[in-house]
PDB file of C-alpha atoms in Angstrom:
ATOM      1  CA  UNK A 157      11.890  -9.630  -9.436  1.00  0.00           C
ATOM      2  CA  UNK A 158      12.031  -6.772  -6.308  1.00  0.00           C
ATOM      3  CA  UNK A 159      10.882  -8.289  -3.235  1.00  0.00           C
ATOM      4  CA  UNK A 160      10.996  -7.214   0.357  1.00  0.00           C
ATOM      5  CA  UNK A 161      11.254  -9.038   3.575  1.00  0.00           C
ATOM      6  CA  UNK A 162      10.433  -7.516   7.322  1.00  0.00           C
ATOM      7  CA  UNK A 163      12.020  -9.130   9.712  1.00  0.00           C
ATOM      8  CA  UNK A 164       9.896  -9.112  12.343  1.00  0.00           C
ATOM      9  CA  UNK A 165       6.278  -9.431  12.536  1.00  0.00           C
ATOM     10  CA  UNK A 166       6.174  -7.921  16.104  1.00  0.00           C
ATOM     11  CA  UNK A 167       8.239  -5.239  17.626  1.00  0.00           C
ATOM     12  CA  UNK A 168       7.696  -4.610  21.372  1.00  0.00           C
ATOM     13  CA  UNK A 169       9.109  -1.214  22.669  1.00  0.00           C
ATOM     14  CA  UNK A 170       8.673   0.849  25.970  1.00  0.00           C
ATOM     15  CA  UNK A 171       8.042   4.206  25.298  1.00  0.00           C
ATOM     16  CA  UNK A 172      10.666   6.852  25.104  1.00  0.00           C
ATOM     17  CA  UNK A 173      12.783   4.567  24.069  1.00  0.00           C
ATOM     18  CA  UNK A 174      14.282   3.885  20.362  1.00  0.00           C
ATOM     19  CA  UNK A 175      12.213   2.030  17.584  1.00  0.00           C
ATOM     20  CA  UNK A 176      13.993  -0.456  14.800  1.00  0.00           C
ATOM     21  CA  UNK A 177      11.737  -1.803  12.654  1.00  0.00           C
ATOM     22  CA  UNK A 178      13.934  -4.057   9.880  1.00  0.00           C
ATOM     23  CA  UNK A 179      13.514  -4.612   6.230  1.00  0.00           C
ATOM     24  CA  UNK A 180      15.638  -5.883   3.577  1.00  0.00           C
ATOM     25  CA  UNK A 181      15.028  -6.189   0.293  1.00  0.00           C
ATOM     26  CA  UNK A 182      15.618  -7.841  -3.517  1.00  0.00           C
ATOM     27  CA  UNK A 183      15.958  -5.388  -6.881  1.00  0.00           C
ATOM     28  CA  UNK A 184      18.249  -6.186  -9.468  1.00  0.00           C
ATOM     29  CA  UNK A 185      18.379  -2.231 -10.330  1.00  0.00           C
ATOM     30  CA  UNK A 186      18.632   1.059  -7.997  1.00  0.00           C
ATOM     31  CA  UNK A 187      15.160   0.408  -6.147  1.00  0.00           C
ATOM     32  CA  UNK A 188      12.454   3.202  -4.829  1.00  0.00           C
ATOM     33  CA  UNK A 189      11.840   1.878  -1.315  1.00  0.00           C
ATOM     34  CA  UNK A 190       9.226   3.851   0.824  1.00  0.00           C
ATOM     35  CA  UNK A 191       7.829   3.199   4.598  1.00  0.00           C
ATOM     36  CA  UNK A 192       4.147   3.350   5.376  1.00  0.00           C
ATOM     37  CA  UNK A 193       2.010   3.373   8.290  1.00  0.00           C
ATOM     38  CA  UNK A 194      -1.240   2.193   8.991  1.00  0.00           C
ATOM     39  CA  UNK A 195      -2.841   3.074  11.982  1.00  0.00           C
ATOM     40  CA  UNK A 196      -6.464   1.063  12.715  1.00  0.00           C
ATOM     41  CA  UNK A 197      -9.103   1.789  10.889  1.00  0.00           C
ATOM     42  CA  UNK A 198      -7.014   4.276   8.775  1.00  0.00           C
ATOM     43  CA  UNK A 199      -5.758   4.452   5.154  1.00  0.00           C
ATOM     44  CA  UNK A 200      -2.017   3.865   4.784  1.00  0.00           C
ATOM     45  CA  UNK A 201       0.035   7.026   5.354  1.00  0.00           C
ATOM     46  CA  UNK A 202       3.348   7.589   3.781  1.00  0.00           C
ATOM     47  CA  UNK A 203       6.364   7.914   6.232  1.00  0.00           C
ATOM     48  CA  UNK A 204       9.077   8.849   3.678  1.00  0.00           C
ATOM     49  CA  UNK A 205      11.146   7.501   0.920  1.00  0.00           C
ATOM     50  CA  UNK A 206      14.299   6.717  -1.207  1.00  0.00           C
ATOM     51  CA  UNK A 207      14.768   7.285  -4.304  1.00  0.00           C
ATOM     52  CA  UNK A 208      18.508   7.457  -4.922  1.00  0.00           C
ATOM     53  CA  UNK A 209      19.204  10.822  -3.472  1.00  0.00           C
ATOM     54  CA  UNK A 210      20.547  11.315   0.522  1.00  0.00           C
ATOM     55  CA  UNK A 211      21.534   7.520   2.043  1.00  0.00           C
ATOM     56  CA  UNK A 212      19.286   9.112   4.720  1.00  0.00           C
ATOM     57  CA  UNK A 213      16.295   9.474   4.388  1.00  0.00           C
ATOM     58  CA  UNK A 214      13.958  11.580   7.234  1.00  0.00           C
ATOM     59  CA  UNK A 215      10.284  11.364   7.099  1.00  0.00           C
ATOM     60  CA  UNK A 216       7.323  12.892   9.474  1.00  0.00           C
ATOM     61  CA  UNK A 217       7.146  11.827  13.353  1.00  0.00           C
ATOM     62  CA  UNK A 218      11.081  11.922  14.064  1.00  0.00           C
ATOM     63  CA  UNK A 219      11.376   8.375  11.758  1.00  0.00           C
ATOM     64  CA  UNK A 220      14.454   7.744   9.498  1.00  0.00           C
ATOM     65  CA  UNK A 221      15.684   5.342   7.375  1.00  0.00           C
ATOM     66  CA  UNK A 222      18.915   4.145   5.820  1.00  0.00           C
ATOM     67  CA  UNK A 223      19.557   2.761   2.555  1.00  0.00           C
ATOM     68  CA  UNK A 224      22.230   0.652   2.803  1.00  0.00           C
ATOM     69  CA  UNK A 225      22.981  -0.945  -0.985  1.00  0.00           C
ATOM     70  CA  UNK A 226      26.016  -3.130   0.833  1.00  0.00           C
ATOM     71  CA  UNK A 227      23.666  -4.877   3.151  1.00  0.00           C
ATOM     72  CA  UNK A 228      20.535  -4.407   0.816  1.00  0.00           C
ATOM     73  CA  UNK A 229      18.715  -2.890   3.675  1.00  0.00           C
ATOM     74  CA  UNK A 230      16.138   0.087   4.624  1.00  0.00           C
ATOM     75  CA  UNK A 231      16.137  -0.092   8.067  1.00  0.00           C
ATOM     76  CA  UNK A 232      13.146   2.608   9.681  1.00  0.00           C
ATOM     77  CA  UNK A 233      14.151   4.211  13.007  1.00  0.00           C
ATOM     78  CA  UNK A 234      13.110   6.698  15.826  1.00  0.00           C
ATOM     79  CA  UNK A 235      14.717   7.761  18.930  1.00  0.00           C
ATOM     80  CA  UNK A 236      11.965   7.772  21.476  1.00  0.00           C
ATOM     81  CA  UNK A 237       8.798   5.839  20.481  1.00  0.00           C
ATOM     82  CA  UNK A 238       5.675   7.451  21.751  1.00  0.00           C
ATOM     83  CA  UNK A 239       2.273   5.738  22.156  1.00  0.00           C
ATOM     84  CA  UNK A 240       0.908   7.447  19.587  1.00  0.00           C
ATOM     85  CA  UNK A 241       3.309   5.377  16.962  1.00  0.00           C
ATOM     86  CA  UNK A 242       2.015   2.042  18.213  1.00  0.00           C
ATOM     87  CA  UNK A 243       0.460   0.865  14.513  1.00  0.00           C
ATOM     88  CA  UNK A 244       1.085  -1.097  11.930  1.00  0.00           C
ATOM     89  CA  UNK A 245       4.413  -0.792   9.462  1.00  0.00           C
ATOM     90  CA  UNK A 246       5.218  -1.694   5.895  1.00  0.00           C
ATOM     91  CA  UNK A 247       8.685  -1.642   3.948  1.00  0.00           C
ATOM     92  CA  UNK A 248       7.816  -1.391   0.300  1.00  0.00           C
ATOM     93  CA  UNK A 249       9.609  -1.663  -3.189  1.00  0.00           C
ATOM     94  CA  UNK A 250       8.079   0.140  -6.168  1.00  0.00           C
ATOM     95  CA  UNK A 251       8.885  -1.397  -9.957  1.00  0.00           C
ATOM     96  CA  UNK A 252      11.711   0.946 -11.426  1.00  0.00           C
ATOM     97  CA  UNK A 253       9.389   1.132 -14.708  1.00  0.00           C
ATOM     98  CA  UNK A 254       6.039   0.521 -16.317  1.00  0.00           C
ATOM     99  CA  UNK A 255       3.526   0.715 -13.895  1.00  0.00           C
ATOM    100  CA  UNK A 256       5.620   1.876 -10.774  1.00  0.00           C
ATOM    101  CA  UNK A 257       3.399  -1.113  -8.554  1.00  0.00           C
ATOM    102  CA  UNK A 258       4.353  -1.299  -5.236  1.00  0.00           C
ATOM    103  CA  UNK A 259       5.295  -4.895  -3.625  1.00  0.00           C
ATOM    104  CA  UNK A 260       4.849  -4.608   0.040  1.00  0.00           C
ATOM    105  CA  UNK A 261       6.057  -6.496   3.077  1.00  0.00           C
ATOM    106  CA  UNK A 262       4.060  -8.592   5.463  1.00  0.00           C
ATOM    107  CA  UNK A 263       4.512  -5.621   7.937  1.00  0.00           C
ATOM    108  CA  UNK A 264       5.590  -5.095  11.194  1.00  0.00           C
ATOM    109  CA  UNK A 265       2.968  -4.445  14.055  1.00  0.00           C
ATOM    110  CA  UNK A 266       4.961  -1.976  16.621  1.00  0.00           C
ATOM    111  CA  UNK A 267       2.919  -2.072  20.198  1.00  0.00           C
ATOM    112  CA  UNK A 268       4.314   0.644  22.586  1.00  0.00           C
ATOM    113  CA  UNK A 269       4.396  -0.129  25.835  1.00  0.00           C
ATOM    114  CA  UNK A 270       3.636   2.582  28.669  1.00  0.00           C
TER     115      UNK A 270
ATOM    116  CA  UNK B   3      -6.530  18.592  -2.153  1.00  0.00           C
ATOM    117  CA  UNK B   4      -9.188  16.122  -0.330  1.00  0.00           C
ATOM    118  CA  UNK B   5      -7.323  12.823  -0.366  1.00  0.00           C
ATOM    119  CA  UNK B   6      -8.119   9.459  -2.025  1.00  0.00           C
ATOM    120  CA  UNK B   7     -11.824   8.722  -0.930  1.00  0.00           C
ATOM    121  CA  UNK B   8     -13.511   5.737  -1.213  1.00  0.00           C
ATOM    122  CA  UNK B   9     -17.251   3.900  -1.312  1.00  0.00           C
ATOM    123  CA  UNK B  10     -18.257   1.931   0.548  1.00  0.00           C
ATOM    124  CA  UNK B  11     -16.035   2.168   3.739  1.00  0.00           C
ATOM    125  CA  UNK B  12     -17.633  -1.697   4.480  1.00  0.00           C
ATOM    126  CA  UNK B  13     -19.746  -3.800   2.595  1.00  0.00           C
ATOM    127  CA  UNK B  14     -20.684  -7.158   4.329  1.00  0.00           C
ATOM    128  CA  UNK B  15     -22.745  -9.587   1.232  1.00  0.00           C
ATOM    129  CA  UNK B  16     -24.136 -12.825   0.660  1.00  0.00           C
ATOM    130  CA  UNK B  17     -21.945 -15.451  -1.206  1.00  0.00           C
ATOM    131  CA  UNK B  18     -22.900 -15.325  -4.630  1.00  0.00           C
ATOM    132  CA  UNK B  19     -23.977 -11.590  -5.005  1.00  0.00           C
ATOM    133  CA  UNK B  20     -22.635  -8.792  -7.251  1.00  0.00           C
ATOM    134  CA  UNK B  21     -20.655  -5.855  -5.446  1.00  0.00           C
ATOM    135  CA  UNK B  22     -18.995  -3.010  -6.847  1.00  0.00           C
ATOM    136  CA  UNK B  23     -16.364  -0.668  -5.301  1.00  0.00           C
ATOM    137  CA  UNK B  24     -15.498   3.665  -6.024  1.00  0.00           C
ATOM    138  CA  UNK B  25     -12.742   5.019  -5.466  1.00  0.00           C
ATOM    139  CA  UNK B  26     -12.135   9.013  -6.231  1.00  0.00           C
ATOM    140  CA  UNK B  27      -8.610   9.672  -6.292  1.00  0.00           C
ATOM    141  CA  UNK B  28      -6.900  13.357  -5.894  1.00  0.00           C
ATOM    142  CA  UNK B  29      -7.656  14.936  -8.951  1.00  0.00           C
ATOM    143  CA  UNK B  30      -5.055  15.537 -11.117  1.00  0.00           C
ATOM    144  CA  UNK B  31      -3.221  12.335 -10.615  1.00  0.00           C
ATOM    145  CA  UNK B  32      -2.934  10.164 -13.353  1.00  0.00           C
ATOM    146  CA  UNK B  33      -2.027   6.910 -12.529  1.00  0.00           C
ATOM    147  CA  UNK B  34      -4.431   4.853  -9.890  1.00  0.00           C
ATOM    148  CA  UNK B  35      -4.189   1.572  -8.341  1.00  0.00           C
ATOM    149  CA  UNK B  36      -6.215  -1.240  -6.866  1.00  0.00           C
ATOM    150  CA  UNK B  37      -4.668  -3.250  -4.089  1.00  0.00           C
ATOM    151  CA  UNK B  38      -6.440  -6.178  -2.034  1.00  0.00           C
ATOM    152  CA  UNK B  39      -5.406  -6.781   1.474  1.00  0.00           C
ATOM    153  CA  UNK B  40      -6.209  -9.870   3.564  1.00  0.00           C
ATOM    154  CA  UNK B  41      -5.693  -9.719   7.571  1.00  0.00           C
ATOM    155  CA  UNK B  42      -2.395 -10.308   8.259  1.00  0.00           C
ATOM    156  CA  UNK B  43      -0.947  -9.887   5.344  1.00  0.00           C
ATOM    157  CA  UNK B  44       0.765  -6.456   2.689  1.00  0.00           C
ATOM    158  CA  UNK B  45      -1.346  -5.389   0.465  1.00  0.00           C
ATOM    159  CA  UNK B  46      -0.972  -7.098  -3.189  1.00  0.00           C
ATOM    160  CA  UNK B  47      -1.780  -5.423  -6.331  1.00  0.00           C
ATOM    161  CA  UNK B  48      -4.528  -5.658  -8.440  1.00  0.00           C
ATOM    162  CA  UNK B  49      -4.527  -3.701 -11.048  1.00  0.00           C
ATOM    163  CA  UNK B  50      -3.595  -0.202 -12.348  1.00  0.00           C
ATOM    164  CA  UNK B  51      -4.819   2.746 -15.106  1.00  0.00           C
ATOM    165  CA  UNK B  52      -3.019   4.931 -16.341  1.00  0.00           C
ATOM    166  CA  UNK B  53      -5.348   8.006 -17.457  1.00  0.00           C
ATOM    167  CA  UNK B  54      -8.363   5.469 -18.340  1.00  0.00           C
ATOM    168  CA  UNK B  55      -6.531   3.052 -19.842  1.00  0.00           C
ATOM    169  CA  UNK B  56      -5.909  -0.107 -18.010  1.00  0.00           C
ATOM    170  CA  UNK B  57      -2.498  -1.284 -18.328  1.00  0.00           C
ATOM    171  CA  UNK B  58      -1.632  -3.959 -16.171  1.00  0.00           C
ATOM    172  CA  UNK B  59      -4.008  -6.696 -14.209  1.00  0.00           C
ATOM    173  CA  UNK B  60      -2.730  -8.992 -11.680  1.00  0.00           C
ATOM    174  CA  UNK B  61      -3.241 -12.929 -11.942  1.00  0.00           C
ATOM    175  CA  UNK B  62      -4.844 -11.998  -8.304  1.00  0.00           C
ATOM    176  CA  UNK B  63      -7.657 -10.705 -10.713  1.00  0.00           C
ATOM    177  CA  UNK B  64     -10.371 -13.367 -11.758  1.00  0.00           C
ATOM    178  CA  UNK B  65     -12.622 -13.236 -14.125  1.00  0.00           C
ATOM    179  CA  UNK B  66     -15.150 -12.502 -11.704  1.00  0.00           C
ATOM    180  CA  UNK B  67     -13.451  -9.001 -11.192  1.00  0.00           C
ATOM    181  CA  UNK B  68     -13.625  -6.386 -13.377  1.00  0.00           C
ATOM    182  CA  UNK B  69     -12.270  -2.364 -12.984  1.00  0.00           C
ATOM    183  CA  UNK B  70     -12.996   0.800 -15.112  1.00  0.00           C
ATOM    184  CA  UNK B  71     -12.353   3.796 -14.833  1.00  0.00           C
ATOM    185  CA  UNK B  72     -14.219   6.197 -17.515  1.00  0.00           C
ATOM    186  CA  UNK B  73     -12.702   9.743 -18.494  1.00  0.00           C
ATOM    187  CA  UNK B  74      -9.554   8.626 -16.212  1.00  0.00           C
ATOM    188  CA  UNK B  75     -11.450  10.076 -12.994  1.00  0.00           C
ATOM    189  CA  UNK B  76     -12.823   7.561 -10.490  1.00  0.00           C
ATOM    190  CA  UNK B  77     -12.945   3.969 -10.922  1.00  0.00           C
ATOM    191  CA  UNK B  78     -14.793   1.443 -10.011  1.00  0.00           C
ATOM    192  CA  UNK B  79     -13.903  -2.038  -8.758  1.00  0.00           C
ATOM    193  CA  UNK B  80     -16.535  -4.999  -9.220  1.00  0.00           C
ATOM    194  CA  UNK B  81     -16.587  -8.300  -8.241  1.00  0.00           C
ATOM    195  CA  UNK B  82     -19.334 -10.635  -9.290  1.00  0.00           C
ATOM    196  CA  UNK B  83     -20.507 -13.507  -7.652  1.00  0.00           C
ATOM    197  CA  UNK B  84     -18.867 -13.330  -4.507  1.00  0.00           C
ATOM    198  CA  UNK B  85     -17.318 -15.883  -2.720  1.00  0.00           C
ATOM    199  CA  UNK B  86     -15.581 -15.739   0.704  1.00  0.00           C
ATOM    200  CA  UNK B  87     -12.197 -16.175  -0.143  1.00  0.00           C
ATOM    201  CA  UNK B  88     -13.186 -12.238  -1.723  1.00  0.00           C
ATOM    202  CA  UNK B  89     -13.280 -10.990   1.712  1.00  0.00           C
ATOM    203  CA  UNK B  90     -10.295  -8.589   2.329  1.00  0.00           C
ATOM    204  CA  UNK B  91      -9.428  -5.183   2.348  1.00  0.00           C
ATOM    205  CA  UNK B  92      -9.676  -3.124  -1.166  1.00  0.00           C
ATOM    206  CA  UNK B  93      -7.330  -0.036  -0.914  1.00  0.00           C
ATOM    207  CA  UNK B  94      -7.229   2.407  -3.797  1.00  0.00           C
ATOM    208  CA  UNK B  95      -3.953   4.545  -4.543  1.00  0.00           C
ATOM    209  CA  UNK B  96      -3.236   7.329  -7.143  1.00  0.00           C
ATOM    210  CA  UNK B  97      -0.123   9.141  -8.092  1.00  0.00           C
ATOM    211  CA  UNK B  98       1.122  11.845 -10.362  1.00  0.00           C
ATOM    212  CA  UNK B  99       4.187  10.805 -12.617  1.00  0.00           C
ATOM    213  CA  UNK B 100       6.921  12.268 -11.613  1.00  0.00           C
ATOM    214  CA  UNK B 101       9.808  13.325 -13.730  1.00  0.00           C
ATOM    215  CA  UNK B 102      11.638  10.504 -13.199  1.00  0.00           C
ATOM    216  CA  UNK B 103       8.499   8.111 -13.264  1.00  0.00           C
ATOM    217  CA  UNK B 104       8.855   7.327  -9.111  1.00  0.00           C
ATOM    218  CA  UNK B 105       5.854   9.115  -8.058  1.00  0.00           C
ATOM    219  CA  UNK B 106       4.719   7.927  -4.360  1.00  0.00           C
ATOM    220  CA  UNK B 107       0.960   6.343  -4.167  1.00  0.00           C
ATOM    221  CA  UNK B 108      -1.010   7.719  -2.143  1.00  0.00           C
ATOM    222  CA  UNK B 109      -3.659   5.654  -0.740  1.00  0.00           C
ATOM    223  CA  UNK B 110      -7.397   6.160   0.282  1.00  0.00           C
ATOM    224  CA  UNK B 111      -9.277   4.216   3.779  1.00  0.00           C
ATOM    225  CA  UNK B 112      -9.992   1.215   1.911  1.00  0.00           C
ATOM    226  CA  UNK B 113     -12.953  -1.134   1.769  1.00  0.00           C
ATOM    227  CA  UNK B 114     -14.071  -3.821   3.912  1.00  0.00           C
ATOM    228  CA  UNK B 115     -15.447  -6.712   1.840  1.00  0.00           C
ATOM    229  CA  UNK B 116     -17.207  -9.303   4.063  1.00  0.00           C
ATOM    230  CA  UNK B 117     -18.548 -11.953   2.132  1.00  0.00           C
ATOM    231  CA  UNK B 118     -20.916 -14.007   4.305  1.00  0.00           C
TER     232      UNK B 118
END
């Protein structure tokens, strides 16, 4: 069964400086792993994704991610948070068939600090 | 291309009473999803149509639940006799098969369930 784990439930940062938000995760095939963002009060927003092309993957607002099979990791990353990123973040793994569900993470809440 | 919408945005209810859920998604995706989230925690899935057939429901979904979605446009989520373990978030997600199935959801503002 896919599975995915965050790491850390908060992530403190300073603003203008970089952003690492973990996740690892379990797929016993080549997995479709995406990042989302959900800001307060707002629907989740899709921040990119994998799905076996590029190793690295860019997505809107200066994030990235690498898929690293080896370490079975998705790591999401920015060079300069601003305090306009300060939300909440999940690492999810979609089925490879049937219905294509997603299994999310418990998330990551990323507070920017001025 | 308007986005997922969905109806209510909150719904607070007495323990015991019938509630029901829309969610439009963007039109010509085929595939939509229900997903419950509770504070703190990812979202979990609930069920999913393809077109208007329902293929999969989660053991999340009780009896008490039940989703349609007629002519494979909108659906609709209801939950009868409420109880307050029901409050959560309900988030709605559609998606367009792509050619190699892996079509990302995209979701809609979600409803706040408050059962009281």
């Amino acid at each position: 069964a896919q599975s995915v784990t965050q790491l850390d439930s908060h992530v403190s940062v300073s603003e203008g400086t970089p952003v690492l938000l973990r996740c690892n995760y379990s797929s016993s095939y080549s997995p479709s792993l995406f990042w989302y963002v959900q800001h307060p009060n707002k629907g989740l927003q899709l921040l990119l994704k994998y799905t076996s092309a590029a190793t690295l993957v860019k997505g809107i607002n200066g994030f990235e991610a690498e898929f690293k099979k080896s370490e079975t990791s998705f790591h999401l990353t920015k060079p300069s948070a601003h305090m306009s990123d300060a939300a909440e973040y999940f690492c999810v793994v979609s089925e490879a068939s049937g219905t294509y569900k997603y299994i999310f993470g418990t998330g990551t809440r990323l507070k920017v600090l001025a | 291309d308007t986005g997922v919408s969905q109806d209510p945005r909150h719904k607070i209810t007495k323990r015991g009473q019938n509630v029901t859920f829309r969610c439009d998604p963007i039109s010509e995706h085929n595939r939509l999803y229900w997903y419950r989230q509770t504070l703190g925690q990812g979202p979990e899935f609930l069920t999913y149509f393809q077109n208007e057939a329902q293929l999969e429901k989660s053991r999340l979904l009780s009896d008490r639940f039940s989703a349609e979605r007629p002519k494979g446009s909108f659906s609709t989520l209801e939950i009868q006799r409420t109880e307050q373990g029901d409050s959560a978030m309900y988030l709605c997600a559609s998606s367009l098969t792509a050619a190699s199935g892996r079509g990302e959801q995209y979701f809609g503002p979600g409803t706040r369930l408050t059962v009281t």
